[in-house]
Coordinates of C-alpha atoms in Angstrom, one line a residue:
Chain A
M363 CA -32.7 -24.4 37.6
N364 CA -29.4 -22.7 38.5
S365 CA -26.7 -24.3 36.3
K366 CA -23.9 -22.8 38.4
V367 CA -24.4 -25.8 40.8
L368 CA -22.9 -28.0 38.1
R369 CA -19.6 -26.2 38.7
T370 CA -19.4 -27.6 42.2
L371 CA -18.9 -31.2 41.0
S372 CA -15.2 -32.2 41.5
Y373 CA -13.0 -33.5 38.8
G374 CA -9.3 -34.1 37.9
V375 CA -7.6 -33.1 34.7
Y376 CA -6.6 -36.0 32.4
I377 CA -5.1 -36.7 29.0
V378 CA -7.1 -39.5 27.4
S379 CA -5.0 -41.2 24.7
T380 CA -5.2 -44.0 22.2
M381 CA -3.9 -45.1 18.8
D382 CA -5.0 -43.9 15.4
G383 CA -3.7 -46.9 13.5
E384 CA 0.1 -46.6 14.1
R385 CA -0.1 -43.0 15.3
P386 CA -0.6 -41.9 18.9
T387 CA -3.4 -39.4 19.6
G388 CA -5.4 -38.0 22.5
C389 CA -7.3 -35.2 24.1
T390 CA -7.8 -33.4 27.4
A391 CA -10.7 -34.6 29.6
N392 CA -12.0 -34.0 33.1
S393 CA -14.7 -36.7 33.1
A394 CA -13.1 -39.9 34.3
M395 CA -14.1 -42.0 37.2
Q396 CA -13.7 -45.5 38.6
I397 CA -16.9 -47.6 38.3
T398 CA -16.0 -51.0 39.8
S399 CA -13.1 -52.1 42.0
S400 CA -12.8 -55.8 41.2
P401 CA -12.1 -56.0 38.3
A402 CA -11.2 -52.3 38.2
T403 CA -13.1 -50.4 35.5
I404 CA -12.9 -46.8 34.5
A405 CA -15.5 -44.7 32.6
V406 CA -14.4 -41.7 30.5
S407 CA -16.7 -39.3 28.6
I408 CA -15.5 -38.1 25.2
N409 CA -17.3 -35.7 22.9
H410 CA -18.3 -37.1 19.5
D411 CA -16.4 -34.2 17.9
N412 CA -13.1 -35.2 19.5
Y413 CA -11.1 -37.3 17.0
T414 CA -10.0 -39.4 20.0
N415 CA -13.6 -40.7 20.3
H416 CA -13.5 -42.2 16.8
C417 CA -10.0 -43.7 17.5
I418 CA -10.9 -45.3 20.9
D419 CA -13.9 -46.8 19.1
A420 CA -11.6 -48.3 16.4
S421 CA -8.8 -49.4 18.6
G422 CA -10.8 -50.6 21.6
L423 CA -8.1 -49.2 24.0
F424 CA -7.5 -46.0 25.9
A425 CA -5.2 -44.6 28.5
V426 CA -5.9 -42.0 31.2
S427 CA -2.8 -40.0 32.2
I428 CA -3.5 -38.2 35.5
L429 CA -2.0 -34.7 35.4
A430 CA -0.3 -33.4 38.6
E431 CA -0.3 -29.9 39.9
T432 CA 3.3 -29.9 38.8
S433 CA 2.6 -31.1 35.2
A434 CA 3.3 -28.5 32.5
P435 CA 0.0 -26.5 32.0
S436 CA 0.8 -26.4 28.3
L437 CA -0.2 -30.1 28.1
I438 CA -3.8 -29.1 28.8
G439 CA -4.0 -26.6 25.9
H440 CA -1.9 -28.7 23.6
F441 CA -4.3 -31.7 24.0
G442 CA -7.4 -29.7 24.5
F443 CA -7.5 -26.9 22.0
Q444 CA -6.3 -28.5 18.8
S445 CA -7.6 -31.6 16.9
G446 CA -5.7 -34.8 16.4
R447 CA -7.2 -34.8 12.9
E448 CA -4.8 -32.0 11.9
V449 CA -1.9 -32.3 14.4
N450 CA 0.4 -35.1 15.6
K451 CA 0.0 -34.0 19.3
F452 CA 2.5 -36.6 20.5
D453 CA 5.3 -35.3 18.3
T454 CA 6.2 -32.6 20.8
V455 CA 5.6 -34.1 24.2
S456 CA 7.3 -36.8 26.3
F457 CA 5.5 -40.1 26.3
E458 CA 6.0 -43.8 26.6
M459 CA 4.1 -46.7 25.1
K460 CA 2.4 -48.9 27.7
S461 CA 0.4 -52.0 26.7
G462 CA 0.1 -50.6 23.2
V463 CA -1.1 -47.0 24.1
P464 CA 0.8 -43.7 24.6
I465 CA 0.9 -42.2 28.1
I466 CA 2.2 -38.9 29.3
T467 CA 5.3 -39.2 31.5
D468 CA 4.8 -35.7 33.1
S469 CA 1.9 -37.0 35.2
C470 CA 0.9 -38.6 38.5
G471 CA 0.5 -41.8 36.6
Y472 CA -1.4 -43.7 34.0
I473 CA -4.2 -46.2 33.6
V474 CA -4.6 -48.3 30.5
C475 CA -8.0 -49.8 29.7
K476 CA -9.6 -52.1 27.3
V477 CA -13.1 -51.0 26.2
I478 CA -15.7 -53.4 27.4
N479 CA -18.9 -51.3 27.0
K480 CA -20.1 -47.9 26.0
M481 CA -23.1 -45.7 26.4
E482 CA -24.1 -43.1 23.9
T483 CA -25.6 -39.7 24.7
S484 CA -26.5 -36.7 22.5
S485 CA -23.0 -35.3 22.3
H486 CA -20.6 -37.7 24.2
T487 CA -19.8 -41.4 24.4
V488 CA -19.2 -42.8 27.9
F489 CA -16.6 -45.6 27.3
L490 CA -16.3 -48.2 30.1
G491 CA -12.8 -49.7 30.2
E492 CA -11.4 -52.6 32.2
V493 CA -8.0 -51.6 33.6
I494 CA -5.2 -53.8 32.1
D495 CA -2.1 -51.7 33.1
G496 CA -1.3 -48.7 35.3
D497 CA 1.4 -47.2 37.5
V498 CA 2.3 -44.2 39.6
L499 CA 4.9 -41.8 38.1
L500 CA 5.0 -38.7 40.2
S501 CA 4.2 -38.2 43.9
A502 CA 2.9 -34.7 43.4
P503 CA -0.8 -34.0 44.2
A504 CA -3.2 -34.7 41.3
M505 CA -4.4 -31.5 39.5
T506 CA -8.0 -30.9 40.2
Y507 CA -10.3 -29.1 37.8
A508 CA -10.8 -26.4 40.5
Y509 CA -7.0 -25.9 40.6
Y510 CA -6.9 -25.6 36.8
H511 CA -9.5 -22.9 36.9
N512 CA -8.5 -21.0 40.0
V513 CA -4.7 -21.3 40.0
I514 CA -3.8 -21.8 36.4
K515 CA -6.8 -19.7 35.2
G516 CA -7.6 -22.1 32.5
K517 CA -10.8 -22.4 30.5
S518 CA -12.8 -25.4 29.0
P519 CA -12.9 -26.3 25.3
K520 CA -16.3 -26.1 23.8
T521 CA -16.4 -30.0 23.6
A522 CA -16.1 -30.4 27.4
P523 CA -19.1 -31.6 29.3
T524 CA -18.5 -28.8 31.8
Y525 CA -18.3 -26.1 29.1
I526 CA -20.3 -22.9 30.0
P527 CA -20.6 -20.2 27.4
E528 CA -18.8 -17.0 28.4
E529 CA -21.9 -14.9 29.0
E530 CA -23.6 -17.5 31.2
S531 CA -20.4 -18.1 33.1
A532 CA -20.1 -14.4 33.8
A533 CA -23.7 -14.0 34.7
S534 CA -23.5 -16.9 37.2
A535 CA -20.3 -15.8 39.0
P536 CA -20.7 -16.3 42.7
T537 CA -19.8 -12.8 43.8
E538 CA -20.4 -9.3 42.4
N539 CA -18.5 -8.9 39.1
T540 CA -16.0 -6.3 38.1
S541 CA -14.4 -6.2 34.7
A542 CA -11.1 -5.1 33.2
S543 CA -9.3 -5.0 29.9
K544 CA -7.0 -8.0 29.7
W545 CA -4.9 -9.8 27.0
V546 CA -6.7 -13.1 26.3
C547 CA -5.4 -16.0 24.2
S548 CA -8.0 -16.4 21.5
V549 CA -7.2 -20.1 21.2
C550 CA -7.6 -21.4 24.7
G551 CA -9.0 -18.4 26.7
Y552 CA -5.9 -18.0 28.9
I553 CA -5.9 -14.5 30.5
Y554 CA -2.4 -12.9 30.7
D555 CA -1.9 -11.6 34.2
G556 CA 1.9 -11.1 34.5
D557 CA 3.7 -8.1 36.0
T558 CA 5.4 -7.1 32.7
P559 CA 2.9 -5.2 30.5
F560 CA 1.8 -7.5 27.7
E561 CA 3.1 -5.1 25.0
E562 CA 6.6 -5.3 26.4
L563 CA 6.7 -9.1 26.3
P564 CA 9.3 -10.5 23.8
D565 CA 8.0 -11.4 20.3
D566 CA 8.7 -15.1 21.0
F567 CA 6.3 -15.1 24.0
V568 CA 3.9 -18.0 23.7
C569 CA 0.7 -18.8 25.6
P570 CA 1.7 -20.8 28.7
L571 CA -1.4 -22.9 28.3
C572 CA -1.6 -23.8 24.7
K573 CA 1.7 -22.5 23.3
Q574 CA 0.1 -20.3 20.7
P575 CA 2.2 -17.3 19.6
K576 CA 1.8 -13.8 21.0
D577 CA -0.3 -12.5 18.0
K578 CA -3.1 -14.9 19.0
F579 CA -3.8 -12.7 22.1
K580 CA -6.5 -10.1 21.9
L581 CA -7.3 -7.2 24.3
Q582 CA -10.8 -7.8 25.6
E583 CA -13.1 -7.0 28.5
V584 CA -13.1 -9.9 31.0
T585 CA -15.0 -10.5 34.2
L586 CA -12.8 -10.8 37.3
Chain B
M918 CA -0.2 -53.1 37.4
N919 CA 0.0 -50.8 40.4
S920 CA -3.5 -50.2 41.7
K921 CA -2.3 -47.3 43.8
V922 CA -2.6 -45.1 40.7
L923 CA -6.4 -45.4 40.9
R924 CA -6.2 -43.4 44.0
T925 CA -4.9 -40.4 42.1
L926 CA -8.3 -39.9 40.2
S927 CA -10.1 -36.9 41.7
Y928 CA -13.7 -37.0 43.1
G929 CA -16.1 -35.1 45.2
V930 CA -18.3 -36.5 48.0
Y931 CA -22.0 -36.7 47.3
I932 CA -25.2 -38.0 48.8
V933 CA -27.3 -39.6 46.0
S934 CA -30.9 -39.7 47.0
T935 CA -34.3 -40.9 45.6
M936 CA -37.7 -42.1 46.8
D937 CA -38.6 -45.6 48.0
G938 CA -42.3 -45.2 47.3
E939 CA -43.3 -42.5 49.7
R940 CA -40.1 -42.8 51.8
P941 CA -36.9 -40.7 51.0
T942 CA -33.7 -42.8 50.9
G943 CA -30.1 -42.4 49.7
C944 CA -26.5 -43.3 50.0
T945 CA -23.0 -41.7 50.0
A946 CA -21.2 -41.7 46.6
N947 CA -18.1 -40.3 45.0
S948 CA -18.6 -41.3 41.4
A949 CA -20.6 -38.6 39.8
M950 CA -19.7 -36.6 36.7
Q951 CA -21.3 -34.3 34.1
I952 CA -21.5 -36.0 30.7
T953 CA -23.1 -33.5 28.4
S954 CA -23.7 -29.7 28.7
S955 CA -26.7 -29.1 26.5
P956 CA -29.0 -30.6 27.7
A957 CA -27.0 -31.1 30.9
T958 CA -26.7 -34.8 31.9
I959 CA -25.0 -36.4 35.0
A960 CA -23.8 -40.0 35.4
V961 CA -23.6 -41.6 38.8
S962 CA -22.3 -45.1 39.7
I963 CA -24.2 -47.0 42.3
N964 CA -23.4 -50.5 43.7
H965 CA -26.0 -53.2 43.1
D966 CA -25.9 -53.9 46.8
N967 CA -27.0 -50.3 47.7
Y968 CA -30.7 -50.2 48.3
T969 CA -30.6 -46.8 46.6
N970 CA -29.8 -48.5 43.3
H971 CA -33.1 -50.5 43.3
C972 CA -35.0 -47.4 44.3
I973 CA -33.6 -45.2 41.5
D974 CA -34.4 -47.9 39.1
A975 CA -38.0 -48.0 40.3
S976 CA -38.6 -44.2 40.6
G977 CA -36.6 -43.1 37.6
L978 CA -35.4 -40.1 39.6
F979 CA -32.3 -39.2 41.6
A980 CA -30.7 -36.2 43.3
V981 CA -27.0 -35.5 43.9
S982 CA -26.3 -33.3 46.9
I983 CA -22.8 -31.9 46.7
L984 CA -21.2 -31.9 50.2
A985 CA -19.1 -28.9 51.2
E986 CA -15.9 -28.9 53.3
T987 CA -18.2 -27.4 56.0
S988 CA -20.9 -30.1 55.7
A989 CA -21.3 -32.3 58.8
P990 CA -18.8 -35.2 58.3
S991 CA -21.4 -37.4 60.1
L992 CA -23.5 -37.2 56.9
I993 CA -21.0 -39.4 55.1
G994 CA -21.1 -42.2 57.6
H995 CA -24.8 -41.8 58.1
F996 CA -25.5 -42.4 54.4
G997 CA -22.5 -44.6 53.7
F998 CA -22.3 -47.2 56.4
Q999 CA -25.9 -48.2 57.0
S1000 CA -28.5 -49.5 54.6
G1001 CA -31.8 -47.8 53.6
R1002 CA -33.3 -51.3 53.8
E1003 CA -33.2 -51.1 57.6
V1004 CA -32.9 -47.4 58.5
N1005 CA -35.0 -44.3 57.5
K1006 CA -31.8 -42.3 56.9
F1007 CA -33.7 -39.0 56.3
D1008 CA -35.5 -39.2 59.7
T1009 CA -32.5 -37.5 61.4
V1010 CA -31.1 -35.1 58.8
S1011 CA -32.2 -31.7 57.5
F1012 CA -33.6 -32.1 54.0
E1013 CA -36.0 -30.5 51.5
M1014 CA -38.1 -32.0 48.7
K1015 CA -37.1 -30.7 45.2
S1016 CA -38.9 -31.9 42.1
G1017 CA -40.1 -34.9 44.0
V1018 CA -36.7 -36.0 45.5
P1019 CA -35.1 -35.3 48.9
I1020 CA -32.0 -33.2 48.9
I1021 CA -29.5 -32.4 51.8
T1022 CA -29.6 -28.8 52.8
D1023 CA -26.2 -28.8 54.5
S1024 CA -24.4 -28.9 51.1
C1025 CA -22.9 -26.8 48.3
G1026 CA -26.1 -27.5 46.3
Y1027 CA -28.2 -30.1 44.6
I1028 CA -28.9 -31.5 41.2
V1029 CA -32.1 -33.4 40.4
C1030 CA -32.1 -35.8 37.5
K1031 CA -34.5 -37.9 35.5
V1032 CA -33.0 -41.3 34.5
I1033 CA -32.7 -41.4 30.7
N1034 CA -30.2 -44.4 30.3
K1035 CA -28.1 -46.8 32.3
M1036 CA -25.1 -49.1 31.8
E1037 CA -24.7 -52.2 33.8
T1038 CA -21.3 -53.5 35.1
S1039 CA -20.4 -56.5 37.2
S1040 CA -21.1 -54.7 40.5
H1041 CA -22.4 -51.2 39.7
T1042 CA -25.1 -49.5 37.6
V1043 CA -24.1 -46.3 35.9
F1044 CA -27.3 -44.2 35.7
L1045 CA -27.4 -41.4 33.2
G1046 CA -29.8 -38.6 34.3
E1047 CA -31.0 -35.5 32.5
V1048 CA -30.8 -32.5 34.9
I1049 CA -34.3 -31.2 35.7
D1050 CA -33.6 -29.0 38.7
G1051 CA -30.7 -27.7 40.7
D1052 CA -29.4 -24.8 42.8
V1053 CA -26.5 -23.6 44.9
L1054 CA -27.0 -23.6 48.6
L1055 CA -23.7 -22.9 50.3
S1056 CA -20.7 -20.9 49.0
A1057 CA -18.1 -23.1 50.8
P1058 CA -15.6 -25.1 48.7
A1059 CA -16.9 -28.5 47.6
M1060 CA -15.5 -31.4 49.7
T1061 CA -13.2 -33.5 47.6
Y1062 CA -12.6 -37.2 48.2
A1063 CA -8.9 -36.3 49.0
Y1064 CA -10.1 -33.9 51.6
Y1065 CA -12.4 -36.6 53.1
H1066 CA -9.4 -39.0 53.3
N1067 CA -6.6 -36.6 54.3
V1068 CA -8.4 -34.1 56.5
I1069 CA -11.5 -35.9 57.9
K1070 CA -9.5 -39.2 57.9
G1071 CA -12.5 -41.1 56.5
K1072 CA -12.7 -44.5 54.8
S1073 CA -14.7 -46.0 51.9
P1074 CA -17.6 -48.4 52.4
K1075 CA -17.0 -51.8 50.8
T1076 CA -19.6 -51.0 48.1
A1077 CA -17.6 -47.9 46.8
P1078 CA -15.9 -48.2 43.4
T1079 CA -12.8 -46.9 45.1
Y1080 CA -12.8 -49.4 48.0
I1081 CA -9.4 -50.9 48.6
P1082 CA -9.1 -53.7 51.2
E1083 CA -7.1 -52.7 54.3
E1084 CA -4.1 -54.9 53.6
E1085 CA -3.8 -53.8 50.0
S1086 CA -4.3 -50.2 51.0
A1087 CA -1.5 -50.5 53.6
A1088 CA 0.8 -52.3 51.2
S1089 CA 0.4 -49.6 48.6
A1090 CA 1.0 -46.6 50.9
P1091 CA 3.4 -44.2 49.2
T1092 CA 6.0 -43.9 51.9
E1093 CA 7.4 -46.3 54.5
N1094 CA 4.8 -47.5 56.9
T1095 CA 4.8 -47.3 60.6
S1096 CA 2.0 -48.7 62.7
A1097 CA 0.4 -47.8 66.1
S1098 CA -2.4 -48.9 68.3
K1099 CA -5.4 -46.7 67.7
W1100 CA -9.1 -46.7 68.6
V1101 CA -11.0 -47.4 65.4
C1102 CA -14.7 -47.2 64.8
S1103 CA -15.7 -50.7 63.8
V1104 CA -18.6 -49.3 61.7
C1105 CA -17.0 -46.8 59.5
G1106 CA -13.2 -47.1 60.1
Y1107 CA -12.8 -43.7 61.6
I1108 CA -9.5 -43.5 63.5
Y1109 CA -9.7 -41.6 66.8
D1110 CA -6.8 -39.2 67.0
G1111 CA -7.9 -36.6 69.6
D1112 CA -5.7 -35.2 72.5
T1113 CA -7.9 -36.7 75.2
P1114 CA -7.1 -40.4 75.8
F1115 CA -9.9 -42.4 74.3
E1116 CA -10.6 -44.1 77.7
E1117 CA -11.3 -40.7 79.2
L1118 CA -13.9 -39.6 76.7
P1119 CA -17.4 -39.3 78.1
D1120 CA -19.7 -42.3 77.7
D1121 CA -22.0 -40.3 75.3
F1122 CA -19.1 -39.8 72.9
V1123 CA -20.1 -40.8 69.4
C1124 CA -18.1 -41.4 66.2
P1125 CA -17.9 -38.0 64.5
L1126 CA -18.2 -39.7 61.1
C1127 CA -21.1 -42.2 61.5
K1128 CA -22.4 -41.3 65.0
Q1129 CA -22.1 -44.8 66.3
P1130 CA -21.6 -45.0 70.1
K1131 CA -18.3 -45.3 71.9
D1132 CA -18.6 -49.1 72.4
K1133 CA -18.3 -49.6 68.7
F1134 CA -14.7 -48.5 68.8
K1135 CA -12.0 -51.2 69.0
L1136 CA -8.3 -50.9 69.8
Q1137 CA -6.3 -52.1 66.8
E1138 CA -3.0 -51.8 65.0
V1139 CA -3.3 -49.3 62.2
T1140 CA -0.8 -48.2 59.5
L1141 CA 0.1 -44.5 59.7

């Protein structure tokens, strides 16, 4: 069994959102797919550890905002690398309420679903939702998971179905590996690769992916 | 509700295969995603009308072969636009048996799963499979559904979750529509767009997508 093959499945990048009582909350996800066309239903897979899982269960509603290649990459880290238990994630992003659920305006569009079934697994719940609302917002191409990894150089949170521990990821790289010392965001794994030496960046530099401050970066050996 | 937004979800293109007793069978699918990482599980959505659905239920096993951009496009029509009830689809394609299930060798790789749960919907079954085998075969990029539509100019079978009837598809096109008379494969919907006038193509011309003969093409008005 070569687990590297799992990385050849194709995904988009989504913000799955819902309500925690009166408070909007949500998380980053890549596992969303249409299941039926008439009526349209969507399945999303959310880790038990994500606070969003508990809130979807309680509210019976969720929205999928489909990120575009032009969407701010910081949305991914903002929703993916901190918990809605501790942070009001929607306090600092542009959103609108649609059919009772918050949706991200900086996206290709949104789909609002009413939960009609669910399937439990060891670590994730697969929620099946009937589509009750949706619209296109931007005409930019949808961001794929491959684009996120290859162009934005983003990583997966540990709660993602597609998470691969660093050692295994390095060991399974498709070509011969070389390594180098790079400044890496300790919160989201973003690897700084700019022209300006990291030490010369201004003190108010923040991680472009998860907006953590400069002192969260650590110099470490990474596989290229 | 603007159903066009459903087309911004990202997918790959897969052949989902299994055994019908002693006989290999399978169908084209785009709805496959990883659900958990440890142990690795995969969900696939298969229409009740697909013979493969019945066979997965009976055998408790399925494989997902991940098509590459370089895979023969005819595989998609071959597995997507004819039924395993009437045709031995594996008689004319290269395959290998892996852990008791046939897999397509002209692909990025394969994942073999043992069914551990399922969720029924109005038209599709979502099978949850624990990964028991898998490997990478080609290093070419995985074919995305967007690539299939935009580059190969392929269509969806009526049993696909993402199927949109022709009129609705045309009505929801993102830009102003123009139409033209084109030769269209009546089996898979492939639109001939070659430099040689269709009438001058040799008699042994076959649809590049589903390999149906030239006389299956009909001149019709299509939206560009």
